[in-house]
Amino acid sequence: DIQMTQSPSSLSASVGDRVTITCRASQNIGKYLNWYQHKPGKAPQLLIFAASNLQTGVSSRFSGSGPGTEFTLTINSLQPEDFATYYCQQGYSTPWTFGQGTRVESK
Amino acid sequence: QVLLQESGPGLVKPSQTLSLTCSVSGGSINSGAYYWTWIRRFPGKGLEWIGSIHNGGSTHYNPSLKNRLFISQDTSENLFSLNLSSVTVADTALYYCARVEAVAGVHWFDPWGQGTLVTVSS
């Protein structure tokens, strides 16, 4: 299985901050990396697919980079609605696997 | 807009079978463009892909669950189902259903259902 490692596991930030989350794959997965946002009690939401493609309807303050083994999700000018848990997921080969999540909290 | 809704018992006894259904509205599970999948979130926060089914009925299972898992579909009711046998407390999780989209070999999950909590306890 491809192992996905996210860092940090949690972070504290303020509205307006720039936030960066890193996801590392245990092998080269090309651009086959997706990012999700999850808020308690709600369905997880796809933010970015194929490393850097913004899902329709998602704010442009979210961006992603890759490809290879190291990927980043950047949130520019953090907004109140962005406090949530973020997961990366490799879509390269089954079993599809996720990072352990990064919780973004209010400082 | 495609919406997914999970349903099933919230409490299952150890050694029994966990059965969940995902009802799909706003789109047909017969669409050849998509897979339909189950994912679970453990109390410690980690997410695990369980398995998927395609409109032709072909399935892909997580090898860690393969011996206990059966995913099926009912195209007449536009739903798909999960059966996980011989459950233990380690199967306690929030279970989600989702649609799988694939473009140029990349697979992602969108949209997801709200999730249903299943507790395994005697």
PDB file of C-alpha atoms in Angstrom:
ATOM      1  CA  ASP A   1       0.000   0.000   0.000  1.00  0.00           C
ATOM      2  CA  ILE A   2       1.113   3.576  -0.613  1.00  0.00           C
ATOM      3  CA  GLN A   3       1.580   5.383   2.684  1.00  0.00           C
ATOM      4  CA  MET A   4       0.573   9.042   2.916  1.00  0.00           C
ATOM      5  CA  THR A   5       2.102  11.217   5.619  1.00  0.00           C
ATOM      6  CA  GLN A   6       0.708  14.650   6.371  1.00  0.00           C
ATOM      7  CA  SER A   7       2.346  17.394   8.372  1.00  0.00           C
ATOM      8  CA  PRO A   8       1.653  19.030  10.650  1.00  0.00           C
ATOM      9  CA  SER A   9      -1.089  17.016  12.363  1.00  0.00           C
ATOM     10  CA  SER A  10      -2.538  20.284  13.627  1.00  0.00           C
ATOM     11  CA  LEU A  11      -1.825  23.987  13.444  1.00  0.00           C
ATOM     12  CA  SER A  12      -3.156  27.207  14.884  1.00  0.00           C
ATOM     13  CA  ALA A  13      -3.651  30.188  12.615  1.00  0.00           C
ATOM     14  CA  SER A  14      -5.458  33.500  12.423  1.00  0.00           C
ATOM     15  CA  VAL A  15      -7.839  34.868   9.850  1.00  0.00           C
ATOM     16  CA  GLY A  16      -5.785  36.327   7.037  1.00  0.00           C
ATOM     17  CA  ASP A  17      -2.821  33.989   7.532  1.00  0.00           C
ATOM     18  CA  ARG A  18      -1.295  31.900   4.794  1.00  0.00           C
ATOM     19  CA  VAL A  19      -1.393  28.212   5.716  1.00  0.00           C
ATOM     20  CA  THR A  20       0.591  25.399   4.134  1.00  0.00           C
ATOM     21  CA  ILE A  21       0.004  21.679   4.668  1.00  0.00           C
ATOM     22  CA  THR A  22       2.374  19.038   3.351  1.00  0.00           C
ATOM     23  CA  CYS A  23       1.617  15.512   2.212  1.00  0.00           C
ATOM     24  CA  ARG A  24       4.323  12.965   1.400  1.00  0.00           C
ATOM     25  CA  ALA A  25       3.791   9.731  -0.482  1.00  0.00           C
ATOM     26  CA  SER A  26       5.863   6.617   0.145  1.00  0.00           C
ATOM     27  CA  GLN A  27       6.476   6.347  -3.603  1.00  0.00           C
ATOM     28  CA  ASN A  28       6.201   8.536  -6.684  1.00  0.00           C
ATOM     29  CA  ILE A  29       2.524   9.017  -7.466  1.00  0.00           C
ATOM     30  CA  GLY A  30       2.888  11.603 -10.180  1.00  0.00           C
ATOM     31  CA  LYS A  31       0.032  14.051 -10.026  1.00  0.00           C
ATOM     32  CA  TYR A  32      -2.386  11.524  -8.530  1.00  0.00           C
ATOM     33  CA  LEU A  33      -3.059  13.414  -5.295  1.00  0.00           C
ATOM     34  CA  ASN A  34      -6.295  14.930  -4.054  1.00  0.00           C
ATOM     35  CA  TRP A  35      -7.184  17.198  -1.123  1.00  0.00           C
ATOM     36  CA  TYR A  36     -10.372  17.280   0.972  1.00  0.00           C
ATOM     37  CA  GLN A  37     -11.812  19.558   3.647  1.00  0.00           C
ATOM     38  CA  HIS A  38     -13.863  18.071   6.451  1.00  0.00           C
ATOM     39  CA  LYS A  39     -15.959  19.893   9.012  1.00  0.00           C
ATOM     40  CA  PRO A  40     -17.641  18.042  11.920  1.00  0.00           C
ATOM     41  CA  GLY A  41     -21.062  16.713  11.067  1.00  0.00           C
ATOM     42  CA  LYS A  42     -20.703  17.508   7.381  1.00  0.00           C
ATOM     43  CA  ALA A  43     -19.746  15.546   4.301  1.00  0.00           C
ATOM     44  CA  PRO A  44     -16.084  15.843   3.347  1.00  0.00           C
ATOM     45  CA  GLN A  45     -15.605  18.163   0.404  1.00  0.00           C
ATOM     46  CA  LEU A  46     -13.200  17.767  -2.508  1.00  0.00           C
ATOM     47  CA  LEU A  47     -10.986  20.838  -2.826  1.00  0.00           C
ATOM     48  CA  ILE A  48      -8.286  19.885  -5.308  1.00  0.00           C
ATOM     49  CA  PHE A  49      -7.835  16.931  -7.647  1.00  0.00           C
ATOM     50  CA  ALA A  50      -4.797  15.780  -9.587  1.00  0.00           C
ATOM     51  CA  ALA A  51      -2.453  17.790  -7.344  1.00  0.00           C
ATOM     52  CA  SER A  52      -3.281  21.278  -8.549  1.00  0.00           C
ATOM     53  CA  ASN A  53      -6.753  21.383 -10.125  1.00  0.00           C
ATOM     54  CA  LEU A  54      -9.318  23.382  -8.180  1.00  0.00           C
ATOM     55  CA  GLN A  55     -12.709  21.695  -7.923  1.00  0.00           C
ATOM     56  CA  THR A  56     -15.587  23.730  -9.334  1.00  0.00           C
ATOM     57  CA  GLY A  57     -17.020  26.070  -6.740  1.00  0.00           C
ATOM     58  CA  VAL A  58     -13.992  26.005  -4.443  1.00  0.00           C
ATOM     59  CA  SER A  59     -12.437  29.332  -3.514  1.00  0.00           C
ATOM     60  CA  SER A  60      -9.305  30.340  -5.394  1.00  0.00           C
ATOM     61  CA  ARG A  61      -7.543  30.979  -2.094  1.00  0.00           C
ATOM     62  CA  PHE A  62      -6.966  27.201  -2.081  1.00  0.00           C
ATOM     63  CA  SER A  63      -4.125  25.924  -4.238  1.00  0.00           C
ATOM     64  CA  GLY A  64      -2.139  22.718  -4.548  1.00  0.00           C
ATOM     65  CA  SER A  65       1.260  21.743  -5.852  1.00  0.00           C
ATOM     66  CA  GLY A  66       3.112  18.569  -6.827  1.00  0.00           C
ATOM     67  CA  PRO A  67       3.823  16.187  -8.544  1.00  0.00           C
ATOM     68  CA  GLY A  68       6.019  13.336  -7.345  1.00  0.00           C
ATOM     69  CA  THR A  69       6.235  12.403  -3.683  1.00  0.00           C
ATOM     70  CA  GLU A  70       5.777  15.736  -1.917  1.00  0.00           C
ATOM     71  CA  PHE A  71       2.651  17.815  -2.247  1.00  0.00           C
ATOM     72  CA  THR A  72       1.378  20.977  -0.605  1.00  0.00           C
ATOM     73  CA  LEU A  73      -2.011  22.513   0.009  1.00  0.00           C
ATOM     74  CA  THR A  74      -1.888  26.265   0.519  1.00  0.00           C
ATOM     75  CA  ILE A  75      -4.684  28.413   1.869  1.00  0.00           C
ATOM     76  CA  ASN A  76      -4.083  32.072   1.129  1.00  0.00           C
ATOM     77  CA  SER A  77      -5.725  34.563   3.468  1.00  0.00           C
ATOM     78  CA  LEU A  78      -7.396  32.080   5.792  1.00  0.00           C
ATOM     79  CA  GLN A  79     -11.096  32.746   6.315  1.00  0.00           C
ATOM     80  CA  PRO A  80     -13.301  31.792   9.304  1.00  0.00           C
ATOM     81  CA  GLU A  81     -15.012  29.077   7.261  1.00  0.00           C
ATOM     82  CA  ASP A  82     -11.641  27.423   6.556  1.00  0.00           C
ATOM     83  CA  PHE A  83     -11.135  26.120  10.098  1.00  0.00           C
ATOM     84  CA  ALA A  84     -11.513  22.400   9.491  1.00  0.00           C
ATOM     85  CA  THR A  85      -9.557  19.184   9.032  1.00  0.00           C
ATOM     86  CA  TYR A  86      -7.770  18.625   5.719  1.00  0.00           C
ATOM     87  CA  TYR A  87      -6.873  15.261   4.213  1.00  0.00           C
ATOM     88  CA  CYS A  88      -4.758  14.248   1.276  1.00  0.00           C
ATOM     89  CA  GLN A  89      -5.555  11.088  -0.693  1.00  0.00           C
ATOM     90  CA  GLN A  90      -3.577   9.246  -3.335  1.00  0.00           C
ATOM     91  CA  GLY A  91      -5.623   8.284  -6.382  1.00  0.00           C
ATOM     92  CA  TYR A  92      -2.767   6.403  -8.047  1.00  0.00           C
ATOM     93  CA  SER A  93      -3.451   2.805  -7.107  1.00  0.00           C
ATOM     94  CA  THR A  94      -5.766   0.739  -4.933  1.00  0.00           C
ATOM     95  CA  PRO A  95      -6.062   0.516  -2.053  1.00  0.00           C
ATOM     96  CA  TRP A  96      -6.514   4.285  -2.254  1.00  0.00           C
ATOM     97  CA  THR A  97      -5.078   5.736   0.924  1.00  0.00           C
ATOM     98  CA  PHE A  98      -5.363   8.948   2.924  1.00  0.00           C
ATOM     99  CA  GLY A  99      -3.086  11.052   5.051  1.00  0.00           C
ATOM    100  CA  GLN A 100      -3.935  11.145   8.743  1.00  0.00           C
ATOM    101  CA  GLY A 101      -5.350  14.659   8.511  1.00  0.00           C
ATOM    102  CA  THR A 102      -4.331  18.183   9.509  1.00  0.00           C
ATOM    103  CA  ARG A 103      -6.576  20.094  11.842  1.00  0.00           C
ATOM    104  CA  VAL A 104      -6.537  23.859  11.276  1.00  0.00           C
ATOM    105  CA  GLU A 105      -7.617  25.657  14.429  1.00  0.00           C
ATOM    106  CA  SER A 106      -8.141  29.266  15.350  1.00  0.00           C
ATOM    107  CA  LYS A 107      -5.240  30.845  17.208  1.00  0.00           C
TER     108      LYS A 107
ATOM    109  CA  GLN B   1     -26.687  17.795  -8.091  1.00  0.00           C
ATOM    110  CA  VAL B   2     -25.891  14.268  -6.987  1.00  0.00           C
ATOM    111  CA  LEU B   3     -26.659  13.537  -3.345  1.00  0.00           C
ATOM    112  CA  LEU B   4     -25.781  10.424  -1.369  1.00  0.00           C
ATOM    113  CA  GLN B   5     -27.366   9.270   1.877  1.00  0.00           C
ATOM    114  CA  GLU B   6     -26.205   6.407   4.056  1.00  0.00           C
ATOM    115  CA  SER B   7     -28.616   4.348   6.128  1.00  0.00           C
ATOM    116  CA  GLY B   8     -28.417   1.348   8.409  1.00  0.00           C
ATOM    117  CA  PRO B   9     -28.252   0.255  12.030  1.00  0.00           C
ATOM    118  CA  GLY B  10     -26.073   2.299  14.320  1.00  0.00           C
ATOM    119  CA  LEU B  11     -25.252  -0.593  16.627  1.00  0.00           C
ATOM    120  CA  VAL B  12     -23.961  -4.016  15.626  1.00  0.00           C
ATOM    121  CA  LYS B  13     -22.904  -6.842  17.924  1.00  0.00           C
ATOM    122  CA  PRO B  14     -19.432  -8.372  17.616  1.00  0.00           C
ATOM    123  CA  SER B  15     -19.241 -11.276  15.145  1.00  0.00           C
ATOM    124  CA  GLN B  16     -22.364 -10.096  13.329  1.00  0.00           C
ATOM    125  CA  THR B  17     -22.644  -8.504   9.890  1.00  0.00           C
ATOM    126  CA  LEU B  18     -22.673  -4.767   9.368  1.00  0.00           C
ATOM    127  CA  SER B  19     -25.067  -3.806   6.567  1.00  0.00           C
ATOM    128  CA  LEU B  20     -25.383  -0.305   5.153  1.00  0.00           C
ATOM    129  CA  THR B  21     -27.145   1.195   2.163  1.00  0.00           C
ATOM    130  CA  CYS B  22     -26.292   4.292   0.155  1.00  0.00           C
ATOM    131  CA  SER B  23     -29.190   5.909  -1.676  1.00  0.00           C
ATOM    132  CA  VAL B  24     -28.244   8.088  -4.618  1.00  0.00           C
ATOM    133  CA  SER B  25     -30.385  10.929  -5.942  1.00  0.00           C
ATOM    134  CA  GLY B  26     -29.826  13.416  -8.724  1.00  0.00           C
ATOM    135  CA  GLY B  27     -27.966  10.915 -10.872  1.00  0.00           C
ATOM    136  CA  SER B  28     -27.974   7.293 -11.904  1.00  0.00           C
ATOM    137  CA  ILE B  29     -25.546   4.736 -10.513  1.00  0.00           C
ATOM    138  CA  ASN B  30     -25.801   3.184 -13.951  1.00  0.00           C
ATOM    139  CA  SER B  31     -23.675   5.977 -15.348  1.00  0.00           C
ATOM    140  CA  GLY B  32     -20.607   4.368 -16.833  1.00  0.00           C
ATOM    141  CA  ALA B  33     -18.424   7.302 -15.923  1.00  0.00           C
ATOM    142  CA  TYR B  34     -18.325   6.605 -12.202  1.00  0.00           C
ATOM    143  CA  TYR B  35     -17.563   4.101  -9.500  1.00  0.00           C
ATOM    144  CA  TRP B  36     -19.413   4.113  -6.172  1.00  0.00           C
ATOM    145  CA  THR B  37     -17.505   3.604  -2.994  1.00  0.00           C
ATOM    146  CA  TRP B  38     -17.468   3.176   0.773  1.00  0.00           C
ATOM    147  CA  ILE B  39     -14.993   4.912   3.082  1.00  0.00           C
ATOM    148  CA  ARG B  40     -14.800   4.925   6.872  1.00  0.00           C
ATOM    149  CA  ARG B  41     -13.384   7.303   9.454  1.00  0.00           C
ATOM    150  CA  PHE B  42     -12.127   5.807  12.679  1.00  0.00           C
ATOM    151  CA  PRO B  43     -12.581   7.495  16.054  1.00  0.00           C
ATOM    152  CA  GLY B  44      -8.893   8.457  15.983  1.00  0.00           C
ATOM    153  CA  LYS B  45      -9.567  10.462  12.815  1.00  0.00           C
ATOM    154  CA  GLY B  46      -7.941   8.245  10.155  1.00  0.00           C
ATOM    155  CA  LEU B  47      -9.780   7.534   6.898  1.00  0.00           C
ATOM    156  CA  GLU B  48      -9.806   4.133   5.211  1.00  0.00           C
ATOM    157  CA  TRP B  49     -11.062   3.271   1.746  1.00  0.00           C
ATOM    158  CA  ILE B  50     -13.224   0.150   2.028  1.00  0.00           C
ATOM    159  CA  GLY B  51     -14.132  -0.766  -1.533  1.00  0.00           C
ATOM    160  CA  SER B  52     -15.904   0.267  -4.726  1.00  0.00           C
ATOM    161  CA  ILE B  53     -18.400  -0.985  -7.291  1.00  0.00           C
ATOM    162  CA  HIS B  54     -18.773  -0.028 -10.950  1.00  0.00           C
ATOM    163  CA  ASN B  55     -22.011   0.119 -12.874  1.00  0.00           C
ATOM    164  CA  GLY B  56     -21.240  -3.214 -14.510  1.00  0.00           C
ATOM    165  CA  GLY B  57     -21.116  -4.787 -11.078  1.00  0.00           C
ATOM    166  CA  SER B  58     -17.358  -5.199 -10.925  1.00  0.00           C
ATOM    167  CA  THR B  59     -15.871  -4.551  -7.509  1.00  0.00           C
ATOM    168  CA  HIS B  60     -12.563  -3.496  -5.989  1.00  0.00           C
ATOM    169  CA  TYR B  61     -11.974  -4.223  -2.326  1.00  0.00           C
ATOM    170  CA  ASN B  62      -9.352  -3.111   0.148  1.00  0.00           C
ATOM    171  CA  PRO B  63      -7.222  -6.245   0.649  1.00  0.00           C
ATOM    172  CA  SER B  64      -7.347  -5.693   4.409  1.00  0.00           C
ATOM    173  CA  LEU B  65     -11.115  -6.264   4.337  1.00  0.00           C
ATOM    174  CA  LYS B  66     -11.510  -8.469   1.306  1.00  0.00           C
ATOM    175  CA  ASN B  67     -12.332 -11.682   3.180  1.00  0.00           C
ATOM    176  CA  ARG B  68     -15.224 -10.064   5.067  1.00  0.00           C
ATOM    177  CA  LEU B  69     -16.555  -7.615   2.504  1.00  0.00           C
ATOM    178  CA  PHE B  70     -19.332  -7.646  -0.056  1.00  0.00           C
ATOM    179  CA  ILE B  71     -20.474  -4.590  -2.004  1.00  0.00           C
ATOM    180  CA  SER B  72     -23.509  -4.795  -4.243  1.00  0.00           C
ATOM    181  CA  GLN B  73     -25.836  -2.515  -6.160  1.00  0.00           C
ATOM    182  CA  ASP B  74     -29.532  -2.276  -6.935  1.00  0.00           C
ATOM    183  CA  THR B  75     -29.897  -0.267 -10.102  1.00  0.00           C
ATOM    184  CA  SER B  76     -33.690  -0.355  -9.942  1.00  0.00           C
ATOM    185  CA  GLU B  77     -33.579   1.429  -6.585  1.00  0.00           C
ATOM    186  CA  ASN B  78     -30.504   3.486  -7.493  1.00  0.00           C
ATOM    187  CA  LEU B  79     -28.565   2.411  -4.432  1.00  0.00           C
ATOM    188  CA  PHE B  80     -25.541   0.390  -3.457  1.00  0.00           C
ATOM    189  CA  SER B  81     -24.834  -1.555  -0.306  1.00  0.00           C
ATOM    190  CA  LEU B  82     -22.067  -2.655   2.023  1.00  0.00           C
ATOM    191  CA  ASN B  83     -21.938  -5.883   3.975  1.00  0.00           C
ATOM    192  CA  LEU B  84     -19.039  -6.432   6.360  1.00  0.00           C
ATOM    193  CA  SER B  85     -19.107  -9.724   8.211  1.00  0.00           C
ATOM    194  CA  SER B  86     -17.574 -10.879  11.490  1.00  0.00           C
ATOM    195  CA  VAL B  87     -17.248  -7.366  12.848  1.00  0.00           C
ATOM    196  CA  THR B  88     -15.209  -6.449  15.912  1.00  0.00           C
ATOM    197  CA  VAL B  89     -14.897  -3.267  17.955  1.00  0.00           C
ATOM    198  CA  ALA B  90     -12.158  -2.234  15.523  1.00  0.00           C
ATOM    199  CA  ASP B  91     -14.877  -1.763  12.896  1.00  0.00           C
ATOM    200  CA  THR B  92     -16.484   1.019  14.926  1.00  0.00           C
ATOM    201  CA  ALA B  93     -16.343   4.060  12.652  1.00  0.00           C
ATOM    202  CA  LEU B  94     -18.224   6.712  10.751  1.00  0.00           C
ATOM    203  CA  TYR B  95     -19.105   5.133   7.410  1.00  0.00           C
ATOM    204  CA  TYR B  96     -19.380   7.261   4.273  1.00  0.00           C
ATOM    205  CA  CYS B  97     -20.504   6.499   0.782  1.00  0.00           C
ATOM    206  CA  ALA B  98     -19.161   8.538  -2.121  1.00  0.00           C
ATOM    207  CA  ARG B  99     -18.929   8.706  -5.877  1.00  0.00           C
ATOM    208  CA  VAL B 100     -15.584   8.013  -7.498  1.00  0.00           C
ATOM    209  CA  GLU B 101     -14.572  10.049 -10.492  1.00  0.00           C
ATOM    210  CA  ALA B 102     -11.587   9.165 -12.623  1.00  0.00           C
ATOM    211  CA  VAL B 103      -9.908  11.306 -15.239  1.00  0.00           C
ATOM    212  CA  ALA B 104      -6.646  10.394 -16.920  1.00  0.00           C
ATOM    213  CA  GLY B 105      -6.053   7.716 -14.318  1.00  0.00           C
ATOM    214  CA  VAL B 106      -6.546   9.937 -11.275  1.00  0.00           C
ATOM    215  CA  HIS B 107      -9.317   8.769  -8.942  1.00  0.00           C
ATOM    216  CA  TRP B 108     -11.054  11.051  -6.450  1.00  0.00           C
ATOM    217  CA  PHE B 109     -14.147  11.012  -4.251  1.00  0.00           C
ATOM    218  CA  ASP B 110     -16.889  13.549  -4.896  1.00  0.00           C
ATOM    219  CA  PRO B 111     -19.502  13.996  -3.607  1.00  0.00           C
ATOM    220  CA  TRP B 112     -19.700  12.232  -0.232  1.00  0.00           C
ATOM    221  CA  GLY B 113     -22.660  11.420   1.947  1.00  0.00           C
ATOM    222  CA  GLN B 114     -22.972  12.865   5.442  1.00  0.00           C
ATOM    223  CA  GLY B 115     -21.860   9.596   7.010  1.00  0.00           C
ATOM    224  CA  THR B 116     -23.462   7.206   9.452  1.00  0.00           C
ATOM    225  CA  LEU B 117     -21.938   6.144  12.753  1.00  0.00           C
ATOM    226  CA  VAL B 118     -21.704   2.422  13.359  1.00  0.00           C
ATOM    227  CA  THR B 119     -20.716   1.188  16.797  1.00  0.00           C
ATOM    228  CA  VAL B 120     -19.746  -2.424  17.362  1.00  0.00           C
ATOM    229  CA  SER B 121     -20.590  -3.395  20.888  1.00  0.00           C
ATOM    230  CA  SER B 122     -22.279  -6.165  22.788  1.00  0.00           C
TER     231      SER B 122
END
